CSV table of C-alpha atoms in Angstrom, one decimal:
chain,number,residue,atom,x,y,z
A,1,MET,CA,45.4,-81.9,100.2
A,2,LYS,CA,44.1,-81.5,103.8
A,3,ARG,CA,47.9,-80.8,104.8
A,4,SER,CA,48.1,-78.0,101.6
A,5,TYR,CA,44.7,-76.3,102.5
A,6,SER,CA,46.0,-75.7,106.3
A,7,VAL,CA,49.2,-74.9,105.3
A,8,PHE,CA,47.7,-72.2,103.0
A,9,LEU,CA,45.5,-71.1,105.7
A,10,LYS,CA,48.5,-70.6,108.2
A,11,GLY,CA,50.1,-68.6,105.3
A,12,ALA,CA,47.2,-66.2,104.9
A,13,GLY,CA,47.2,-65.9,108.8
A,14,MET,CA,51.0,-64.8,108.2
A,15,GLY,CA,50.3,-62.4,105.6
A,16,ALA,CA,47.5,-60.8,107.5
A,17,ALA,CA,49.8,-60.3,110.4
A,18,ASP,CA,52.5,-59.1,108.5
A,19,ALA,CA,50.4,-56.3,106.9
A,20,VAL,CA,50.0,-54.7,110.4
A,21,PRO,CA,52.8,-52.5,112.0
A,22,GLY,CA,53.8,-54.0,115.1
A,23,VAL,CA,52.8,-57.7,114.4
A,24,SER,CA,55.0,-60.2,112.9
A,25,GLY,CA,54.3,-63.4,110.5
A,26,GLY,CA,56.8,-65.0,112.3
A,27,THR,CA,54.5,-65.0,115.6
A,28,ILE,CA,51.7,-66.6,113.5
A,29,ALA,CA,54.4,-69.2,112.3
A,30,PHE,CA,55.2,-69.7,115.8
A,31,ILE,CA,51.8,-70.0,117.3
A,32,THR,CA,50.8,-72.6,114.6
A,33,GLY,CA,53.8,-74.7,114.8
A,34,ILE,CA,55.2,-74.4,111.4
A,35,TYR,CA,58.0,-71.8,112.7
A,36,GLU,CA,61.2,-74.2,112.1
A,37,GLU,CA,59.9,-76.2,109.3
A,38,LEU,CA,59.6,-72.6,107.6
A,39,ILE,CA,63.3,-72.0,108.8
A,40,TYR,CA,64.5,-75.1,107.3
A,41,SER,CA,62.7,-75.1,104.3
A,42,ILE,CA,63.7,-71.3,103.2
A,43,LYS,CA,67.3,-72.4,104.1
A,44,ASN,CA,67.5,-75.7,101.4
A,45,PHE,CA,66.7,-73.2,98.8
A,46,GLY,CA,70.4,-72.7,97.6
A,47,PRO,CA,73.1,-74.6,95.9
A,48,SER,CA,72.5,-77.8,97.8
A,49,ALA,CA,69.2,-78.1,95.4
A,50,TRP,CA,71.7,-78.9,92.4
A,51,GLY,CA,72.5,-81.9,94.5
A,52,ALA,CA,69.1,-82.9,94.9
A,53,TRP,CA,68.7,-82.2,91.3
A,54,ARG,CA,71.2,-84.5,90.2
A,55,ARG,CA,70.2,-87.5,92.6
A,56,GLY,CA,66.4,-87.5,92.1
A,57,GLY,CA,65.4,-85.0,89.2
A,58,LEU,CA,62.3,-82.6,89.8
A,59,LYS,CA,61.1,-85.2,92.4
A,60,GLY,CA,64.4,-84.9,94.4
A,61,VAL,CA,64.3,-81.3,94.3
A,62,ALA,CA,60.6,-80.9,95.2
A,63,VAL,CA,61.2,-83.3,98.3
A,64,HIS,CA,64.6,-81.3,98.9
A,65,LEU,CA,63.1,-77.7,99.1
A,66,ASN,CA,60.0,-79.0,100.7
A,67,LEU,CA,57.5,-77.9,98.2
A,68,GLY,CA,54.4,-79.3,99.1
A,69,PHE,CA,54.7,-77.0,102.3
A,70,VAL,CA,56.5,-73.8,101.0
A,71,ILE,CA,54.0,-73.7,97.6
A,72,PRO,CA,50.7,-73.4,99.7
A,73,LEU,CA,52.6,-71.1,102.1
A,74,VAL,CA,53.7,-68.6,100.2
A,75,LEU,CA,50.4,-68.7,98.2
A,76,GLY,CA,48.5,-68.1,101.1
A,77,ILE,CA,51.1,-65.3,102.0
A,78,GLY,CA,50.7,-63.6,98.8
A,79,VAL,CA,47.0,-63.5,98.7
A,80,SER,CA,46.7,-62.3,102.3
A,81,LEU,CA,49.0,-59.8,101.5
A,82,VAL,CA,47.4,-58.3,98.5
A,83,SER,CA,43.7,-58.9,99.6
A,84,VAL,CA,44.2,-57.8,103.3
A,85,ALA,CA,46.3,-54.7,102.3
A,86,HIS,CA,43.0,-52.6,101.7
A,87,LEU,CA,41.3,-53.8,104.8
A,88,VAL,CA,44.2,-53.1,107.0
A,89,THR,CA,45.2,-49.5,105.9
A,90,TYR,CA,41.2,-48.7,106.2
A,91,LEU,CA,41.6,-50.2,109.6
A,92,LEU,CA,44.6,-48.3,110.6
A,93,GLU,CA,43.0,-45.0,109.8
A,94,ASN,CA,39.7,-45.8,111.5
A,95,GLN,CA,39.9,-48.5,113.8
A,96,ARG,CA,43.5,-48.4,114.8
A,97,LEU,CA,42.6,-48.6,118.7
A,98,LEU,CA,40.4,-52.0,118.1
A,99,LEU,CA,43.0,-53.3,115.7
A,100,ASP,CA,45.9,-53.0,118.3
A,101,ALA,CA,43.9,-54.6,121.1
A,102,PHE,CA,42.9,-57.6,119.1
A,103,PHE,CA,46.9,-58.1,118.1
A,104,PHE,CA,48.0,-57.2,121.6
A,105,GLY,CA,45.7,-60.1,122.8
A,106,LEU,CA,47.1,-62.4,120.2
A,107,VAL,CA,50.9,-61.5,120.4
A,108,ALA,CA,50.8,-61.6,124.1
A,109,ALA,CA,49.1,-65.2,124.5
A,110,SER,CA,51.5,-66.2,121.7
A,111,ALA,CA,54.6,-65.8,124.0
A,112,TRP,CA,52.7,-67.8,126.8
A,113,VAL,CA,52.0,-70.8,123.9
A,114,VAL,CA,55.6,-70.7,122.9
A,115,SER,CA,57.0,-71.0,126.5
A,116,ARG,CA,54.7,-73.7,127.2
A,117,ARG,CA,56.8,-76.0,124.9
A,118,LEU,CA,60.3,-75.4,126.4
A,119,THR,CA,61.1,-78.4,128.4
A,120,ASP,CA,64.9,-77.7,129.1
A,121,TRP,CA,65.0,-74.2,130.5
A,122,ARG,CA,68.2,-73.3,132.4
A,123,ILE,CA,68.7,-70.1,134.5
A,124,TRP,CA,71.3,-68.7,132.0
A,125,HIS,CA,68.5,-68.6,129.3
A,126,VAL,CA,67.1,-65.2,130.9
A,127,LEU,CA,70.2,-63.8,128.8
A,128,PRO,CA,68.8,-64.6,125.2
A,129,LEU,CA,65.5,-63.6,126.6
A,130,ALA,CA,66.8,-59.9,127.8
A,131,ALA,CA,68.6,-59.8,124.8
A,132,GLY,CA,65.3,-60.1,122.8
A,133,LEU,CA,63.6,-57.6,124.6
A,134,LEU,CA,66.5,-55.1,124.1
A,135,LEU,CA,66.8,-55.9,120.3
A,136,ALA,CA,63.1,-55.6,120.0
A,137,ASP,CA,63.3,-52.3,121.7
A,138,GLY,CA,66.0,-50.7,119.8
A,139,LEU,CA,65.8,-52.1,116.3
A,140,PRO,CA,63.2,-49.3,115.4
A,141,ALA,CA,65.2,-46.6,116.4
A,142,LEU,CA,68.0,-47.6,113.8
A,143,MET,CA,65.6,-47.9,110.9
A,144,PRO,CA,65.4,-44.0,109.7
A,145,LEU,CA,69.3,-44.7,108.8
A,146,VAL,CA,67.6,-46.3,105.6
A,147,SER,CA,66.1,-43.2,104.4
A,148,GLY,CA,69.6,-41.9,104.0
A,149,LEU,CA,70.9,-44.2,101.5
A,150,GLY,CA,69.8,-42.0,98.7
A,151,SER,CA,68.6,-44.2,96.1
A,152,GLU,CA,65.4,-45.2,96.1
A,153,GLY,CA,66.0,-48.4,94.4
A,154,LEU,CA,68.7,-49.3,96.9
A,155,MET,CA,66.5,-47.9,99.7
A,156,LEU,CA,63.9,-50.1,98.9
A,157,GLY,CA,66.2,-53.2,98.4
A,158,VAL,CA,67.5,-52.6,101.8
A,159,ALA,CA,64.1,-52.2,103.2
A,160,GLY,CA,63.1,-55.3,102.0
A,161,ALA,CA,65.9,-57.3,103.2
A,162,ILE,CA,65.1,-56.2,106.7
A,163,ALA,CA,61.6,-56.4,106.6
A,164,ILE,CA,61.9,-60.1,105.5
A,165,SER,CA,64.2,-60.7,107.9
A,166,ALA,CA,61.7,-59.3,110.7
A,167,MET,CA,58.8,-61.3,109.3
A,168,LEU,CA,61.1,-64.6,110.0
A,169,LEU,CA,61.4,-63.0,114.0
A,170,PRO,CA,58.4,-63.5,115.8
A,171,GLY,CA,57.5,-60.1,117.8
A,172,ILE,CA,59.5,-58.2,115.3
A,173,SER,CA,57.1,-56.5,112.6
A,174,GLY,CA,58.5,-55.9,109.4
A,175,SER,CA,55.5,-53.6,108.8
A,176,PHE,CA,56.7,-51.5,111.7
A,177,LEU,CA,60.3,-51.3,110.6
A,178,LEU,CA,59.0,-50.3,107.4
A,179,LEU,CA,57.1,-47.3,108.7
A,180,THR,CA,60.1,-46.1,111.0
A,181,MET,CA,62.0,-45.9,107.6
A,182,GLY,CA,59.4,-44.1,106.3
A,183,LEU,CA,58.4,-46.6,103.7
A,184,TYR,CA,55.3,-48.3,104.6
A,185,SER,CA,53.0,-46.1,102.6
A,186,SER,CA,54.9,-46.5,99.6
A,187,VAL,CA,55.3,-50.1,99.9
A,188,MET,CA,51.5,-50.9,100.6
A,189,GLU,CA,50.5,-48.5,98.1
A,190,GLY,CA,52.6,-50.1,95.4
A,191,LEU,CA,51.2,-53.5,96.3
A,192,LYS,CA,47.7,-52.1,96.1
A,193,ALA,CA,48.8,-50.4,92.9
A,194,PHE,CA,50.6,-53.5,91.6
A,195,ASP,CA,53.5,-51.4,90.5
A,196,VAL,CA,56.1,-53.9,88.9
A,197,MET,CA,58.9,-51.9,89.7
A,198,LEU,CA,58.7,-50.9,93.1
A,199,MET,CA,57.8,-54.8,93.8
A,200,ALA,CA,60.9,-56.0,91.9
A,201,GLN,CA,63.2,-53.9,93.8
A,202,PHE,CA,61.5,-54.5,97.3
A,203,GLY,CA,61.2,-58.4,96.3
A,204,LEU,CA,64.7,-58.6,95.3
A,205,GLY,CA,65.8,-57.0,98.9
A,206,CYS,CA,63.5,-59.7,100.4
A,207,LEU,CA,65.2,-62.7,98.3
A,208,VAL,CA,68.5,-61.7,99.5
A,209,GLY,CA,67.0,-61.4,103.2
A,210,LEU,CA,65.4,-64.7,103.2
A,211,VAL,CA,68.3,-66.5,101.6
A,212,THR,CA,71.0,-65.1,104.2
A,213,PHE,CA,69.2,-64.8,107.3
A,214,SER,CA,67.2,-68.0,107.0
A,215,ARG,CA,70.9,-69.6,107.5
A,216,LEU,CA,71.9,-67.9,110.3
A,217,LEU,CA,68.4,-68.8,112.1
A,218,SER,CA,68.8,-72.6,111.1
A,219,TRP,CA,72.3,-72.5,112.5
A,220,LEU,CA,71.2,-71.0,115.7
A,221,LEU,CA,68.2,-73.5,116.1
A,222,SER,CA,70.2,-76.5,115.4
A,223,ARG,CA,73.1,-75.4,117.9
A,224,PHE,CA,71.5,-73.6,120.5
A,225,HIS,CA,67.7,-74.5,120.3
A,226,THR,CA,65.9,-73.6,123.3
A,227,ALA,CA,68.4,-70.3,123.8
A,228,THR,CA,67.5,-69.5,120.6
A,229,LEU,CA,63.4,-70.1,121.2
A,230,GLN,CA,64.1,-67.9,124.4
A,231,LEU,CA,65.6,-65.2,122.0
A,232,LEU,CA,62.6,-65.2,120.1
A,233,ILE,CA,60.2,-65.3,123.0
A,234,GLY,CA,62.1,-61.6,123.8
A,235,PHE,CA,61.3,-60.3,120.6
A,236,ILE,CA,57.6,-61.4,121.1
A,237,LEU,CA,57.3,-59.7,124.6
A,238,GLY,CA,59.1,-56.7,123.4
A,239,SER,CA,56.9,-56.0,120.7
A,240,LEU,CA,53.7,-55.7,123.2
A,241,PRO,CA,54.3,-52.0,124.1
A,242,LEU,CA,53.9,-51.0,120.3
A,243,LEU,CA,50.4,-52.9,120.3
A,244,TRP,CA,49.2,-51.4,123.5
A,245,PRO,CA,46.1,-49.8,122.5
A,246,TRP,CA,45.8,-47.0,124.7
A,247,ARG,CA,48.9,-44.7,124.1
A,248,GLU,CA,50.1,-41.0,123.1
A,249,LEU,CA,52.3,-40.1,120.5
A,250,VAL,CA,55.1,-37.7,122.1
A,251,SER,CA,57.2,-37.3,119.4
A,252,TYR,CA,57.6,-38.2,115.8
A,253,ARG,CA,59.4,-37.2,112.6
A,254,LEU,CA,57.8,-36.5,108.5
A,255,GLY,CA,58.6,-38.9,106.3
A,256,PRO,CA,59.4,-38.4,102.6
A,257,ASP,CA,55.7,-37.9,101.8
A,258,GLU,CA,55.1,-35.9,105.0
A,259,GLN,CA,54.1,-39.3,106.4
A,260,ILE,CA,54.3,-39.2,110.1
A,261,ILE,CA,56.8,-42.0,111.5
A,262,PRO,CA,56.0,-42.2,115.5
A,263,MET,CA,59.6,-42.3,117.5
A,264,GLU,CA,58.0,-42.3,121.2
A,265,TYR,CA,55.0,-43.3,122.7
A,266,ARG,CA,53.6,-42.5,126.3
A,267,TYR,CA,51.5,-45.6,127.6
A,268,LEU,CA,47.9,-44.9,129.4
A,269,LEU,CA,45.1,-46.1,131.3
A,270,PRO,CA,42.0,-46.4,129.4
A,271,ASN,CA,40.6,-43.4,131.5
A,272,ASP,CA,43.8,-41.1,131.1
A,273,TYR,CA,43.7,-42.0,127.2
A,274,ALA,CA,40.2,-40.6,127.1
A,275,GLN,CA,40.8,-37.3,129.0
A,276,LEU,CA,44.2,-36.6,127.4
A,277,THR,CA,43.2,-37.1,123.9
A,278,GLY,CA,39.3,-36.5,124.0
A,279,ASP,CA,38.4,-39.9,122.3
A,280,PRO,CA,36.8,-42.4,123.5
A,281,SER,CA,38.7,-45.1,125.2
A,282,ALA,CA,36.5,-48.1,123.5
A,283,LEU,CA,37.4,-49.8,126.8
A,284,PHE,CA,34.8,-52.9,126.5
A,285,PRO,CA,35.1,-53.6,123.0
A,286,ALA,CA,39.0,-53.2,123.1
A,287,VAL,CA,39.3,-55.9,125.8
A,288,ALA,CA,36.6,-58.2,124.1
A,289,LEU,CA,39.1,-58.0,121.3
A,290,MET,CA,42.1,-58.5,123.3
A,291,LEU,CA,40.2,-61.8,124.7
A,292,ALA,CA,39.4,-62.7,121.4
A,293,GLY,CA,42.8,-62.8,120.1
A,294,LEU,CA,43.8,-64.6,123.0
A,295,ILE,CA,41.4,-67.3,122.9
A,296,LEU,CA,42.4,-67.6,119.2
A,297,VAL,CA,46.0,-68.5,119.7
A,298,LEU,CA,44.7,-70.5,122.6
A,299,ALA,CA,43.0,-72.7,120.5
A,300,VAL,CA,45.6,-72.8,117.4
A,301,GLY,CA,48.0,-73.3,120.0
A,302,ARG,CA,46.4,-76.5,121.3
A,303,PHE,CA,46.1,-78.0,117.8
A,304,ALA,CA,49.3,-77.2,116.6
A,305,SER,CA,52.0,-79.5,116.7
A,306,PRO,CA,54.3,-79.2,119.9
A,307,THR,CA,57.6,-79.4,117.9
A,308,ASP,CA,58.0,-78.2,114.2
A,309,SER,CA,59.4,-81.0,112.0
A,310,HIS,CA,61.9,-80.2,109.4
């Protein structure tokens, strides 16, 4: 029971992170020491479950699918996504700078916590690290292509597959990719309003993304473990500019509902931000929240298992 409650809380943390553009639930899974168990558990949802059923019935399937871990985790993610959606949309509209500051500290510290766990680092691991940085920077620019698919159902399905795959990648925010697709507002409003059709189309895409991408990640982790972790650290570091609190939007496009989709930012110092935008820099509360995010990650990382089980 204690394990289930702990996993539920970690799932709630993942759901809360996934609701914020620029933050990934995979980062929370990394910090809390459940990342690899999550990937290997998802991978087992497939034809191999039939063999487990034939060998051990319901109990065999439950063990094979690691349901003691998966069920409380999914419940935590779901409860958090539905309940936090209201709070997040409010904070994004009214306290965006402070929200970004908190998650900037949290994500920055997570890269350091994960890197401490790598004991067999080699010089060539700089390559996957650099690849992660480049992919994190370049992926959002490709997302507007999704809005050109035409059919709303197809767009939602593809968006779900991409967003859920991003959720599995620390540092790649599924919410931010949805934002660059022009679908973030539609999906969040659909979740809040419990729009069954939208949730079904989006959910089907998520299912396809989970099944396929988890297998790729599982293969990479089993064969190139440290290199894959370096790639994921690159993703985490590459997401930091999107969370820098003092930034100015310099180019954007309009989505289907006249929603502003950011394309390029200019990153500023707090004083320059206040002078250029006319808004207060909120330096002291922002720094305090950065430190709070950093301390939270260090505290969680200290008690999380240094290696995930699977």
